[in-house]
Amino acid sequence: MKNDVLVPINCIDFINQEVPLHTRAKLVPIIKESYLLVNDSIKNSPFLNWEIGLRHSGYLRPIAIQFLIKRAVDQGQVNIRTRIGTNSKKTSKHLELVTDNAVITISQVMSSKKIARPAFFRKYYQNADQLLFNFENKDEKVSDQPIHLLLTHGYGGLTPRFINLGIPNKNGSWIDRINLMNEPHVITTPESDRIKEEVITEEKLVSFKKFVQGVQESGT
């Protein structure tokens, strides 16, 4: 039928399958730490620590989040895969998180109810990959393409107001989502495997500055 809504049989079950709680619990402190890292980077940079420079914190947060997530994955702290994606014109790059059946992109948005601004790579995933099942017709053919999940975080000062992980639709809204900040952030694991919140080491600060410099020089 024309008005049928085609979605995964259970969106939350799918999210739990692809990004289990113990993985989501580690993403939350990474994103929180990214906000602090940007704040510390600005305070330590005269180039940014003034009236106009401060307005660019919103640009630096997504870079910091992608940097720290990739770093944590590379160090084996988060059980997920990463890859670098590009937009349709190949003029910008972004980090994608990859699971067996999903691709996750990360966006900063103004409201918990909002999803990312239109972009080619998001439209591609939303249009090609999202329509798996029909609630009214259980025999609907299952797509063999990965589902697009969206990880959003909300503007704030030293900490995000929300962190959502969910499935967007092509109409610019959520099919369903989980606010990760309402979930437990720490799972019982060996102490060496925990990601400490609110601790910005000099090494991370220097590494992030070099990373930002590389992004600026490459024009991405």
mmCIF file of C-alpha atoms in Angstrom:
data_model
loop_
_atom_site.group_PDB
_atom_site.id
_atom_site.type_symbol
_atom_site.label_atom_id
_atom_site.label_comp_id
_atom_site.label_asym_id
_atom_site.label_seq_id
_atom_site.Cartn_x
_atom_site.Cartn_y
_atom_site.Cartn_z
ATOM 1 C CA MET A 1 0.000 0.000 0.000
ATOM 2 C CA LYS A 2 1.098 3.548 -0.725
ATOM 3 C CA ASN A 3 0.910 4.642 2.908
ATOM 4 C CA ASP A 4 2.618 1.594 4.362
ATOM 5 C CA VAL A 5 5.425 2.399 6.776
ATOM 6 C CA LEU A 6 8.372 0.111 6.178
ATOM 7 C CA VAL A 7 10.720 -0.150 9.143
ATOM 8 C CA PRO A 8 12.723 -2.819 10.929
ATOM 9 C CA ILE A 9 10.443 -5.151 12.890
ATOM 10 C CA ASN A 10 11.872 -3.771 16.130
ATOM 11 C CA CYS A 11 14.206 -0.801 15.853
ATOM 12 C CA ILE A 12 15.408 -0.920 19.454
ATOM 13 C CA ASP A 13 16.182 -4.632 19.195
ATOM 14 C CA PHE A 14 18.178 -3.926 16.038
ATOM 15 C CA ILE A 15 20.164 -1.167 17.761
ATOM 16 C CA ASN A 16 20.821 -3.458 20.730
ATOM 17 C CA GLN A 17 21.990 -6.171 18.356
ATOM 18 C CA GLU A 18 24.382 -3.960 16.405
ATOM 19 C CA VAL A 19 25.558 -1.630 19.197
ATOM 20 C CA PRO A 20 25.086 -3.445 22.512
ATOM 21 C CA LEU A 21 24.830 -1.617 25.816
ATOM 22 C CA HIS A 22 28.458 -2.195 26.794
ATOM 23 C CA THR A 23 29.569 -0.468 23.578
ATOM 24 C CA ARG A 24 27.100 2.405 23.926
ATOM 25 C CA ALA A 25 28.238 2.893 27.519
ATOM 26 C CA LYS A 26 31.752 3.628 26.258
ATOM 27 C CA LEU A 27 30.623 6.062 23.578
ATOM 28 C CA VAL A 28 28.981 8.380 26.112
ATOM 29 C CA PRO A 29 32.137 9.253 28.108
ATOM 30 C CA ILE A 30 34.099 9.624 24.853
ATOM 31 C CA ILE A 31 31.641 12.238 23.588
ATOM 32 C CA LYS A 32 31.590 14.003 26.955
ATOM 33 C CA GLU A 33 35.381 14.003 27.012
ATOM 34 C CA SER A 34 35.407 15.470 23.502
ATOM 35 C CA TYR A 35 33.492 18.520 24.717
ATOM 36 C CA LEU A 36 36.052 19.006 27.488
ATOM 37 C CA LEU A 37 38.922 18.481 25.072
ATOM 38 C CA VAL A 38 37.626 21.254 22.822
ATOM 39 C CA ASN A 39 37.200 23.569 25.795
ATOM 40 C CA ASP A 40 40.758 22.901 26.960
ATOM 41 C CA SER A 41 42.120 23.280 23.425
ATOM 42 C CA ILE A 42 40.462 26.685 23.095
ATOM 43 C CA LYS A 43 41.746 27.847 26.485
ATOM 44 C CA ASN A 44 45.275 26.847 25.471
ATOM 45 C CA SER A 45 45.140 28.513 22.067
ATOM 46 C CA PRO A 46 45.269 32.336 21.842
ATOM 47 C CA PHE A 47 44.184 31.943 18.215
ATOM 48 C CA LEU A 48 40.817 30.565 19.406
ATOM 49 C CA ASN A 49 40.471 31.979 22.906
ATOM 50 C CA TRP A 50 38.880 35.294 22.014
ATOM 51 C CA GLU A 51 35.441 36.611 21.052
ATOM 52 C CA ILE A 52 35.400 35.368 17.447
ATOM 53 C CA GLY A 53 37.511 32.263 17.983
ATOM 54 C CA LEU A 54 35.175 31.007 20.705
ATOM 55 C CA ARG A 55 32.364 30.841 18.171
ATOM 56 C CA HIS A 56 34.161 27.981 16.416
ATOM 57 C CA SER A 57 33.777 25.508 19.287
ATOM 58 C CA GLY A 58 30.815 23.997 17.433
ATOM 59 C CA TYR A 59 33.114 23.236 14.499
ATOM 60 C CA LEU A 60 35.766 21.645 16.707
ATOM 61 C CA ARG A 61 33.439 19.338 18.691
ATOM 62 C CA PRO A 62 32.625 16.995 15.784
ATOM 63 C CA ILE A 63 36.339 16.768 14.972
ATOM 64 C CA ALA A 64 37.163 15.946 18.597
ATOM 65 C CA ILE A 65 34.449 13.287 18.810
ATOM 66 C CA GLN A 66 35.596 11.569 15.628
ATOM 67 C CA PHE A 67 39.217 11.809 16.767
ATOM 68 C CA LEU A 68 38.619 10.272 20.207
ATOM 69 C CA ILE A 69 36.268 7.558 18.944
ATOM 70 C CA LYS A 70 38.754 6.461 16.280
ATOM 71 C CA ARG A 71 41.557 6.584 18.827
ATOM 72 C CA ALA A 72 39.576 4.421 21.274
ATOM 73 C CA VAL A 73 38.699 1.905 18.535
ATOM 74 C CA ASP A 74 42.306 1.742 17.335
ATOM 75 C CA GLN A 75 43.425 1.097 20.922
ATOM 76 C CA GLY A 76 40.894 -1.712 21.339
ATOM 77 C CA GLN A 77 38.791 0.133 23.926
ATOM 78 C CA VAL A 78 35.575 0.091 21.880
ATOM 79 C CA ASN A 79 34.424 -3.000 20.017
ATOM 80 C CA ILE A 80 33.352 -1.472 16.716
ATOM 81 C CA ARG A 81 34.966 -0.838 13.338
ATOM 82 C CA THR A 82 35.649 2.532 11.707
ATOM 83 C CA ARG A 83 36.181 3.787 8.196
ATOM 84 C CA ILE A 84 36.484 7.169 6.498
ATOM 85 C CA GLY A 85 33.592 8.233 4.271
ATOM 86 C CA THR A 86 33.256 11.183 1.905
ATOM 87 C CA ASN A 87 30.465 13.340 0.570
ATOM 88 C CA SER A 88 29.278 13.091 -3.048
ATOM 89 C CA LYS A 89 31.778 15.669 -4.317
ATOM 90 C CA LYS A 90 34.683 14.139 -2.381
ATOM 91 C CA THR A 91 35.322 17.538 -0.783
ATOM 92 C CA SER A 92 34.888 16.508 2.846
ATOM 93 C CA LYS A 93 35.491 13.439 4.944
ATOM 94 C CA HIS A 94 33.763 11.988 7.986
ATOM 95 C CA LEU A 95 34.192 9.039 10.307
ATOM 96 C CA GLU A 96 31.761 6.143 9.974
ATOM 97 C CA LEU A 97 31.278 3.400 12.552
ATOM 98 C CA VAL A 98 30.621 0.001 11.040
ATOM 99 C CA THR A 99 28.921 -3.100 12.454
ATOM 100 C CA ASP A 100 27.862 -6.329 10.763
ATOM 101 C CA ASN A 101 24.553 -4.873 9.559
ATOM 102 C CA ALA A 102 24.779 -1.114 10.056
ATOM 103 C CA VAL A 103 26.742 2.023 9.246
ATOM 104 C CA ILE A 104 26.717 4.832 11.822
ATOM 105 C CA THR A 105 27.381 8.487 11.060
ATOM 106 C CA ILE A 106 27.821 11.172 13.711
ATOM 107 C CA SER A 107 26.195 14.607 13.735
ATOM 108 C CA GLN A 108 25.870 17.608 16.020
ATOM 109 C CA VAL A 109 22.271 18.867 16.127
ATOM 110 C CA MET A 110 20.327 21.533 17.981
ATOM 111 C CA SER A 111 17.610 19.353 19.507
ATOM 112 C CA SER A 112 17.148 15.778 20.656
ATOM 113 C CA LYS A 113 14.270 15.513 18.188
ATOM 114 C CA LYS A 114 16.367 16.657 15.237
ATOM 115 C CA ILE A 115 18.407 14.525 12.876
ATOM 116 C CA ALA A 116 21.335 15.615 10.740
ATOM 117 C CA ARG A 117 21.101 18.197 7.992
ATOM 118 C CA PRO A 118 20.590 16.744 4.497
ATOM 119 C CA ALA A 119 23.767 15.361 2.966
ATOM 120 C CA PHE A 120 24.358 12.989 0.098
ATOM 121 C CA PHE A 121 25.795 10.150 2.125
ATOM 122 C CA ARG A 122 22.961 10.292 4.687
ATOM 123 C CA LYS A 123 20.279 10.467 1.973
ATOM 124 C CA TYR A 124 21.862 7.451 0.299
ATOM 125 C CA TYR A 125 21.711 5.374 3.454
ATOM 126 C CA GLN A 126 18.217 6.548 4.362
ATOM 127 C CA ASN A 127 16.754 5.862 0.925
ATOM 128 C CA ALA A 128 18.613 2.681 0.056
ATOM 129 C CA ASP A 129 18.963 0.889 3.351
ATOM 130 C CA GLN A 130 16.244 1.806 5.811
ATOM 131 C CA LEU A 131 13.162 0.049 4.491
ATOM 132 C CA LEU A 132 13.545 -3.476 5.696
ATOM 133 C CA PHE A 133 10.175 -4.770 6.762
ATOM 134 C CA ASN A 134 6.527 -3.804 6.482
ATOM 135 C CA PHE A 135 4.650 -4.005 9.771
ATOM 136 C CA GLU A 136 1.515 -4.918 7.826
ATOM 137 C CA ASN A 137 3.219 -7.373 5.509
ATOM 138 C CA LYS A 138 5.716 -9.676 7.210
ATOM 139 C CA ASP A 139 6.607 -11.175 3.804
ATOM 140 C CA GLU A 140 8.139 -7.898 2.605
ATOM 141 C CA LYS A 141 11.548 -8.583 1.063
ATOM 142 C CA VAL A 142 14.462 -7.944 3.394
ATOM 143 C CA SER A 143 17.167 -5.608 2.095
ATOM 144 C CA ASP A 144 20.706 -6.948 2.161
ATOM 145 C CA GLN A 145 22.093 -3.406 2.498
ATOM 146 C CA PRO A 146 23.352 -2.090 5.854
ATOM 147 C CA ILE A 147 20.999 0.044 7.924
ATOM 148 C CA HIS A 148 21.982 3.676 8.532
ATOM 149 C CA LEU A 149 22.133 4.535 12.215
ATOM 150 C CA LEU A 150 22.684 8.113 13.309
ATOM 151 C CA LEU A 151 24.595 9.135 16.435
ATOM 152 C CA THR A 152 23.663 12.700 17.391
ATOM 153 C CA HIS A 153 24.860 14.904 20.217
ATOM 154 C CA GLY A 154 23.453 18.199 21.418
ATOM 155 C CA TYR A 155 25.064 21.575 21.816
ATOM 156 C CA GLY A 156 26.174 22.468 25.296
ATOM 157 C CA GLY A 157 28.949 24.144 27.213
ATOM 158 C CA LEU A 158 31.206 21.621 28.897
ATOM 159 C CA THR A 159 28.899 18.666 28.275
ATOM 160 C CA PRO A 160 26.320 17.588 25.691
ATOM 161 C CA ARG A 161 22.635 17.925 26.576
ATOM 162 C CA PHE A 162 21.783 14.625 24.889
ATOM 163 C CA ILE A 163 23.362 11.793 22.919
ATOM 164 C CA ASN A 164 21.016 9.857 20.646
ATOM 165 C CA LEU A 165 21.553 6.667 18.691
ATOM 166 C CA GLY A 166 18.730 5.799 16.342
ATOM 167 C CA ILE A 167 17.383 5.117 12.886
ATOM 168 C CA PRO A 168 16.440 8.152 10.774
ATOM 169 C CA ASN A 169 13.985 8.161 7.895
ATOM 170 C CA LYS A 170 14.100 9.993 4.577
ATOM 171 C CA ASN A 171 11.564 12.557 5.836
ATOM 172 C CA GLY A 172 13.993 14.140 8.274
ATOM 173 C CA SER A 173 12.787 12.572 11.519
ATOM 174 C CA TRP A 174 13.493 9.579 13.712
ATOM 175 C CA ILE A 175 11.974 6.153 13.204
ATOM 176 C CA ASP A 176 13.166 5.361 16.717
ATOM 177 C CA ARG A 177 16.091 6.292 18.943
ATOM 178 C CA ILE A 178 17.759 5.746 22.312
ATOM 179 C CA ASN A 179 19.066 8.630 24.421
ATOM 180 C CA LEU A 180 22.343 7.141 25.571
ATOM 181 C CA MET A 181 22.631 9.602 28.451
ATOM 182 C CA ASN A 182 19.655 7.882 30.086
ATOM 183 C CA GLU A 183 21.536 4.579 30.115
ATOM 184 C CA PRO A 184 24.304 3.395 32.465
ATOM 185 C CA HIS A 185 27.592 4.923 31.328
ATOM 186 C CA VAL A 186 29.943 2.524 33.058
ATOM 187 C CA ILE A 187 29.883 -1.244 32.666
ATOM 188 C CA THR A 188 31.916 -3.371 35.065
ATOM 189 C CA THR A 189 35.150 -4.035 33.196
ATOM 190 C CA PRO A 190 38.817 -4.209 34.132
ATOM 191 C CA GLU A 191 40.031 -0.829 35.342
ATOM 192 C CA SER A 192 42.546 -0.594 32.510
ATOM 193 C CA ASP A 193 39.708 -0.939 29.981
ATOM 194 C CA ARG A 194 37.615 1.948 31.294
ATOM 195 C CA ILE A 195 37.473 5.306 29.567
ATOM 196 C CA LYS A 196 37.833 7.949 32.248
ATOM 197 C CA GLU A 197 35.486 10.913 32.006
ATOM 198 C CA GLU A 198 36.634 14.485 32.511
ATOM 199 C CA VAL A 199 40.336 13.646 32.399
ATOM 200 C CA ILE A 200 42.118 15.435 29.590
ATOM 201 C CA THR A 201 45.754 14.399 29.430
ATOM 202 C CA GLU A 202 48.469 16.552 27.895
ATOM 203 C CA GLU A 203 49.061 13.773 25.353
ATOM 204 C CA LYS A 204 45.454 13.918 24.142
ATOM 205 C CA LEU A 205 45.531 17.689 23.989
ATOM 206 C CA VAL A 206 48.689 17.699 21.872
ATOM 207 C CA SER A 207 47.411 14.859 19.674
ATOM 208 C CA PHE A 208 44.122 16.649 19.074
ATOM 209 C CA LYS A 209 45.884 19.894 18.149
ATOM 210 C CA LYS A 210 47.990 18.007 15.600
ATOM 211 C CA PHE A 211 44.894 16.285 14.270
ATOM 212 C CA VAL A 212 43.046 19.584 13.829
ATOM 213 C CA GLN A 213 46.087 21.097 12.129
ATOM 214 C CA GLY A 214 46.172 18.158 9.700
ATOM 215 C CA VAL A 215 42.485 18.557 8.901
ATOM 216 C CA GLN A 216 42.931 22.280 8.232
ATOM 217 C CA GLU A 217 45.970 21.696 6.010
ATOM 218 C CA SER A 218 44.229 18.984 3.987
ATOM 219 C CA GLY A 219 41.159 21.139 3.472
ATOM 220 C CA THR A 220 38.800 18.449 4.770
#
